[in-house]
PDB file of C-alpha atoms and ligand atoms in Angstrom:
ATOM      1  CA  UNK A 203     -36.145 -25.281  -1.285  1.00 56.00           C
ATOM      2  CA  UNK A 204     -33.780 -22.366  -1.010  1.00 72.00           C
ATOM      3  CA  UNK A 205     -30.390 -22.492  -2.651  1.00 85.00           C
ATOM      4  CA  UNK A 206     -27.113 -22.217  -0.806  1.00 90.00           C
ATOM      5  CA  UNK A 207     -25.774 -18.688  -0.267  1.00 95.00           C
ATOM      6  CA  UNK A 208     -22.134 -17.590  -0.062  1.00 97.00           C
ATOM      7  CA  UNK A 209     -20.646 -14.298   1.114  1.00 98.00           C
ATOM      8  CA  UNK A 210     -17.319 -12.661   1.688  1.00 98.00           C
ATOM      9  CA  UNK A 211     -16.253  -9.940   4.099  1.00 98.00           C
ATOM     10  CA  UNK A 212     -13.122  -7.832   4.392  1.00 98.00           C
ATOM     11  CA  UNK A 213     -11.993  -5.322   6.999  1.00 98.00           C
ATOM     12  CA  UNK A 214      -8.898  -3.419   8.072  1.00 98.00           C
ATOM     13  CA  UNK A 215      -8.134  -1.551  11.261  1.00 98.00           C
ATOM     14  CA  UNK A 216      -5.081   0.477  12.217  1.00 98.00           C
ATOM     15  CA  UNK A 217      -2.988  -0.514  15.219  1.00 98.00           C
ATOM     16  CA  UNK A 218      -2.162   1.924  18.004  1.00 97.00           C
ATOM     17  CA  UNK A 219      -0.266   1.697  21.274  1.00 97.00           C
ATOM     18  CA  UNK A 220      -2.068   1.381  24.578  1.00 96.00           C
ATOM     19  CA  UNK A 221      -5.400  -0.026  23.335  1.00 96.00           C
ATOM     20  CA  UNK A 222      -6.780  -3.476  24.230  1.00 97.00           C
ATOM     21  CA  UNK A 223      -6.626  -5.911  21.305  1.00 98.00           C
ATOM     22  CA  UNK A 224      -9.793  -7.873  20.461  1.00 98.00           C
ATOM     23  CA  UNK A 225      -9.846 -10.445  17.651  1.00 98.00           C
ATOM     24  CA  UNK A 226     -12.437 -13.120  16.999  1.00 98.00           C
ATOM     25  CA  UNK A 227     -14.223 -12.237  20.232  1.00 98.00           C
ATOM     26  CA  UNK A 228     -11.128 -12.867  22.338  1.00 98.00           C
ATOM     27  CA  UNK A 229      -8.854 -10.377  24.087  1.00 98.00           C
ATOM     28  CA  UNK A 230      -5.266 -10.892  22.949  1.00 97.00           C
ATOM     29  CA  UNK A 231      -2.450  -9.903  25.321  1.00 96.00           C
ATOM     30  CA  UNK A 232      -0.574  -7.155  23.474  1.00 95.00           C
ATOM     31  CA  UNK A 233       0.508  -3.626  24.234  1.00 93.00           C
ATOM     32  CA  UNK A 234      -1.397  -2.521  21.122  1.00 97.00           C
ATOM     33  CA  UNK A 235      -4.968  -2.605  19.855  1.00 97.00           C
ATOM     34  CA  UNK A 236      -7.158  -1.493  16.965  1.00 97.00           C
ATOM     35  CA  UNK A 237      -8.334   2.054  16.402  1.00 95.00           C
ATOM     36  CA  UNK A 238     -12.124   1.979  15.944  1.00 93.00           C
ATOM     37  CA  UNK A 239     -15.481   3.379  17.005  1.00 90.00           C
ATOM     38  CA  UNK A 240     -16.324  -0.068  18.436  1.00 91.00           C
ATOM     39  CA  UNK A 241     -13.896  -2.363  20.302  1.00 94.00           C
ATOM     40  CA  UNK A 242     -12.093  -2.762  16.953  1.00 96.00           C
ATOM     41  CA  UNK A 243     -12.553  -6.520  16.522  1.00 98.00           C
ATOM     42  CA  UNK A 244     -11.623  -6.529  12.868  1.00 98.00           C
ATOM     43  CA  UNK A 245     -12.192 -10.309  12.565  1.00 98.00           C
ATOM     44  CA  UNK A 246     -15.779 -10.049  13.763  1.00 98.00           C
ATOM     45  CA  UNK A 247     -16.359  -7.061  11.478  1.00 98.00           C
ATOM     46  CA  UNK A 248     -15.189  -9.007   8.421  1.00 98.00           C
ATOM     47  CA  UNK A 249     -17.326 -11.959   9.511  1.00 98.00           C
ATOM     48  CA  UNK A 250     -20.400  -9.724   9.903  1.00 98.00           C
ATOM     49  CA  UNK A 251     -19.835  -8.328   6.407  1.00 98.00           C
ATOM     50  CA  UNK A 252     -19.630 -11.864   5.002  1.00 98.00           C
ATOM     51  CA  UNK A 253     -22.801 -12.890   6.835  1.00 98.00           C
ATOM     52  CA  UNK A 254     -24.669  -9.815   5.579  1.00 98.00           C
ATOM     53  CA  UNK A 255     -23.161  -9.987   2.101  1.00 98.00           C
ATOM     54  CA  UNK A 256     -24.364 -13.521   1.472  1.00 97.00           C
ATOM     55  CA  UNK A 257     -27.936 -12.267   1.893  1.00 96.00           C
ATOM     56  CA  UNK A 258     -27.369  -8.945   0.085  1.00 97.00           C
ATOM     57  CA  UNK A 259     -28.260  -7.135   3.308  1.00 96.00           C
ATOM     58  CA  UNK A 260     -25.619  -4.433   2.975  1.00 96.00           C
ATOM     59  CA  UNK A 261     -22.696  -4.177   5.346  1.00 95.00           C
ATOM     60  CA  UNK A 262     -21.825  -3.552   8.958  1.00 94.00           C
ATOM     61  CA  UNK A 263     -21.470   0.196   8.371  1.00 91.00           C
ATOM     62  CA  UNK A 264     -25.064   0.355   7.147  1.00 93.00           C
ATOM     63  CA  UNK A 265     -26.455  -1.576  10.119  1.00 94.00           C
ATOM     64  CA  UNK A 266     -24.220  -0.082  12.830  1.00 91.00           C
ATOM     65  CA  UNK A 267     -23.077   3.383  11.644  1.00 87.00           C
ATOM     66  CA  UNK A 268     -19.966   4.695  13.380  1.00 84.00           C
ATOM     67  CA  UNK A 269     -21.736   8.046  13.719  1.00 86.00           C
ATOM     68  CA  UNK A 270     -24.167   6.395  16.178  1.00 86.00           C
ATOM     69  CA  UNK A 271     -23.079   6.861  19.810  1.00 87.00           C
ATOM     70  CA  UNK A 272     -24.819   3.578  20.752  1.00 87.00           C
ATOM     71  CA  UNK A 273     -21.978   1.697  19.095  1.00 86.00           C
ATOM     72  CA  UNK A 274     -19.132   3.616  20.711  1.00 88.00           C
ATOM     73  CA  UNK A 275     -16.762   1.129  22.314  1.00 87.00           C
ATOM     74  CA  UNK A 276     -19.311  -1.677  21.817  1.00 91.00           C
ATOM     75  CA  UNK A 277     -18.248  -5.302  22.211  1.00 94.00           C
ATOM     76  CA  UNK A 278     -18.322  -6.538  18.599  1.00 96.00           C
ATOM     77  CA  UNK A 279     -19.800  -9.849  19.817  1.00 97.00           C
ATOM     78  CA  UNK A 280     -23.027  -7.879  20.386  1.00 96.00           C
ATOM     79  CA  UNK A 281     -22.936  -6.747  16.734  1.00 96.00           C
ATOM     80  CA  UNK A 282     -22.434 -10.343  15.591  1.00 98.00           C
ATOM     81  CA  UNK A 283     -25.410 -11.433  17.703  1.00 98.00           C
ATOM     82  CA  UNK A 284     -27.579  -8.791  16.034  1.00 97.00           C
ATOM     83  CA  UNK A 285     -26.414  -9.873  12.583  1.00 98.00           C
ATOM     84  CA  UNK A 286     -27.247 -13.502  13.439  1.00 98.00           C
ATOM     85  CA  UNK A 287     -30.760 -12.412  14.474  1.00 97.00           C
ATOM     86  CA  UNK A 288     -31.204 -11.018  10.958  1.00 96.00           C
ATOM     87  CA  UNK A 289     -29.793 -14.196   9.414  1.00 95.00           C
ATOM     88  CA  UNK A 290     -32.218 -16.400  11.365  1.00 94.00           C
ATOM     89  CA  UNK A 291     -35.124 -14.100  10.540  1.00 93.00           C
ATOM     90  CA  UNK A 292     -34.300 -14.623   6.862  1.00 92.00           C
ATOM     91  CA  UNK A 293     -34.455 -18.402   7.403  1.00 91.00           C
ATOM     92  CA  UNK A 294     -30.787 -19.292   7.110  1.00 94.00           C
ATOM     93  CA  UNK A 295     -28.219 -21.051   9.266  1.00 94.00           C
ATOM     94  CA  UNK A 296     -24.450 -21.109   8.942  1.00 97.00           C
ATOM     95  CA  UNK A 297     -22.944 -24.072   7.109  1.00 96.00           C
ATOM     96  CA  UNK A 298     -19.363 -23.005   7.702  1.00 98.00           C
ATOM     97  CA  UNK A 299     -17.177 -19.930   7.911  1.00 98.00           C
ATOM     98  CA  UNK A 300     -13.500 -19.518   7.071  1.00 98.00           C
ATOM     99  CA  UNK A 301     -11.592 -16.505   8.392  1.00 98.00           C
ATOM    100  CA  UNK A 302      -8.035 -15.431   7.531  1.00 98.00           C
ATOM    101  CA  UNK A 303      -6.345 -12.853   9.756  1.00 98.00           C
ATOM    102  CA  UNK A 304      -3.198 -11.090   8.525  1.00 98.00           C
ATOM    103  CA  UNK A 305      -1.274  -9.670  11.486  1.00 98.00           C
ATOM    104  CA  UNK A 306       2.472  -9.391  11.935  1.00 98.00           C
ATOM    105  CA  UNK A 307       2.489  -9.591  15.746  1.00 97.00           C
ATOM    106  CA  UNK A 308       1.710 -11.008  18.212  1.00 97.00           C
ATOM    107  CA  UNK A 309       1.442 -14.647  17.144  1.00 96.00           C
ATOM    108  CA  UNK A 310      -2.234 -15.656  17.187  1.00 98.00           C
ATOM    109  CA  UNK A 311      -1.923 -19.454  17.114  1.00 97.00           C
ATOM    110  CA  UNK A 312      -2.431 -19.898  20.898  1.00 98.00           C
ATOM    111  CA  UNK A 313      -5.701 -17.935  20.728  1.00 98.00           C
ATOM    112  CA  UNK A 314      -7.315 -19.585  17.724  1.00 98.00           C
ATOM    113  CA  UNK A 315      -9.130 -22.368  19.650  1.00 98.00           C
ATOM    114  CA  UNK A 316     -10.778 -19.744  21.905  1.00 98.00           C
ATOM    115  CA  UNK A 317     -11.772 -17.659  18.878  1.00 98.00           C
ATOM    116  CA  UNK A 318     -13.361 -20.656  17.150  1.00 98.00           C
ATOM    117  CA  UNK A 319     -15.256 -21.594  20.317  1.00 98.00           C
ATOM    118  CA  UNK A 320     -16.445 -18.038  20.954  1.00 98.00           C
ATOM    119  CA  UNK A 321     -17.568 -17.401  17.377  1.00 98.00           C
ATOM    120  CA  UNK A 322     -19.218 -20.825  17.018  1.00 98.00           C
ATOM    121  CA  UNK A 323     -21.328 -20.202  20.133  1.00 98.00           C
ATOM    122  CA  UNK A 324     -22.671 -16.942  18.691  1.00 98.00           C
ATOM    123  CA  UNK A 325     -23.184 -18.411  15.213  1.00 98.00           C
ATOM    124  CA  UNK A 326     -25.061 -21.368  16.731  1.00 97.00           C
ATOM    125  CA  UNK A 327     -22.774 -23.985  15.181  1.00 97.00           C
ATOM    126  CA  UNK A 328     -19.983 -26.318  16.265  1.00 98.00           C
ATOM    127  CA  UNK A 329     -16.353 -25.104  16.377  1.00 98.00           C
ATOM    128  CA  UNK A 330     -15.640 -27.608  13.584  1.00 98.00           C
ATOM    129  CA  UNK A 331     -17.711 -25.350  11.307  1.00 98.00           C
ATOM    130  CA  UNK A 332     -15.625 -22.273  12.166  1.00 98.00           C
ATOM    131  CA  UNK A 333     -12.139 -22.012  10.710  1.00 98.00           C
ATOM    132  CA  UNK A 334      -9.810 -19.239  11.872  1.00 98.00           C
ATOM    133  CA  UNK A 335      -6.387 -18.973  10.262  1.00 98.00           C
ATOM    134  CA  UNK A 336      -3.656 -16.449  10.958  1.00 98.00           C
ATOM    135  CA  UNK A 337      -0.740 -15.368   8.830  1.00 98.00           C
ATOM    136  CA  UNK A 338       1.920 -12.699   8.847  1.00 97.00           C
ATOM    137  CA  UNK A 339       2.779 -10.933   5.595  1.00 97.00           C
ATOM    138  CA  UNK A 340       6.522 -11.627   5.870  1.00 97.00           C
ATOM    139  CA  UNK A 341       7.003  -8.003   6.978  1.00 97.00           C
ATOM    140  CA  UNK A 342       5.595  -6.702   3.669  1.00 98.00           C
ATOM    141  CA  UNK A 343       3.045  -3.892   3.385  1.00 98.00           C
ATOM    142  CA  UNK A 344       1.105  -2.124   6.146  1.00 98.00           C
ATOM    143  CA  UNK A 345       0.486  -5.393   7.963  1.00 98.00           C
ATOM    144  CA  UNK A 346       4.183  -6.224   7.840  1.00 98.00           C
ATOM    145  CA  UNK A 347       5.109  -2.789   9.174  1.00 98.00           C
ATOM    146  CA  UNK A 348       2.749  -3.475  12.115  1.00 98.00           C
ATOM    147  CA  UNK A 349       0.529  -0.547  11.160  1.00 98.00           C
ATOM    148  CA  UNK A 350      -2.672  -2.569  10.960  1.00 98.00           C
ATOM    149  CA  UNK A 351      -4.541  -5.845  10.603  1.00 98.00           C
ATOM    150  CA  UNK A 352      -6.426  -7.206   7.608  1.00 98.00           C
ATOM    151  CA  UNK A 353      -9.113  -9.911   7.726  1.00 98.00           C
ATOM    152  CA  UNK A 354     -11.047 -11.879   5.098  1.00 98.00           C
ATOM    153  CA  UNK A 355     -14.098 -13.984   5.925  1.00 98.00           C
ATOM    154  CA  UNK A 356     -16.020 -16.427   3.745  1.00 98.00           C
ATOM    155  CA  UNK A 357     -19.471 -17.599   4.795  1.00 98.00           C
ATOM    156  CA  UNK A 358     -21.695 -20.383   3.474  1.00 97.00           C
ATOM    157  CA  UNK A 359     -25.334 -20.707   4.552  1.00 95.00           C
ATOM    158  CA  UNK A 360     -27.718 -23.581   4.461  1.00 87.00           C
ATOM    159  CA  UNK A 361     -31.484 -23.099   4.693  1.00 81.00           C
ATOM    160  CA  UNK A 362     -32.919 -23.905   8.136  1.00 72.00           C
ATOM    161  CA  UNK A 363     -35.248 -26.640   6.893  1.00 64.00           C
ATOM    162  CA  UNK A 364     -32.376 -28.734   5.579  1.00 54.00           C
ATOM    163  CA  UNK A 365     -31.016 -29.457   9.044  1.00 53.00           C
ATOM    164  CA  UNK A 366     -34.294 -30.075  10.871  1.00 50.00           C
TER     165      UNK A 366
HETATM  166 MG1  LIG B 618     -14.290  -2.494  11.209  1.00 55.18          MG
END
């Protein structure tokens, strides 16, 4: 039987005026969004890096290079789906994920249930297995100055056969 596998992911994107804000697969009402080659969903990017990292499969930049025009403006949910195809092909399923988003504004609490639901559906698990937490940084650092958003994701896999 395979062992458990654990991974972590981290990502940062800069904030800019006039862009749509996507986090955890959900559009957040805000006059600002994340500067990126894709739709800038920094939470999904960190999650993808955790999912890939647990299997030593590199990172999101290796699989979806930002020099590739196919990924310009892409919905990051599509990237997560592709990562999950790799995960399943390797014979793993998600045990649980835990995501921490550091953003000064807007408040994310009202959107967390939708993020958990959206991510769980793509990961093929129940929302109870997907934790999303949000924090400010008490106005400290680049997050506190509202210059960007920082996200950490931890991922634990179980082998497929264990749950059949
Ligand atoms: Mg990114």
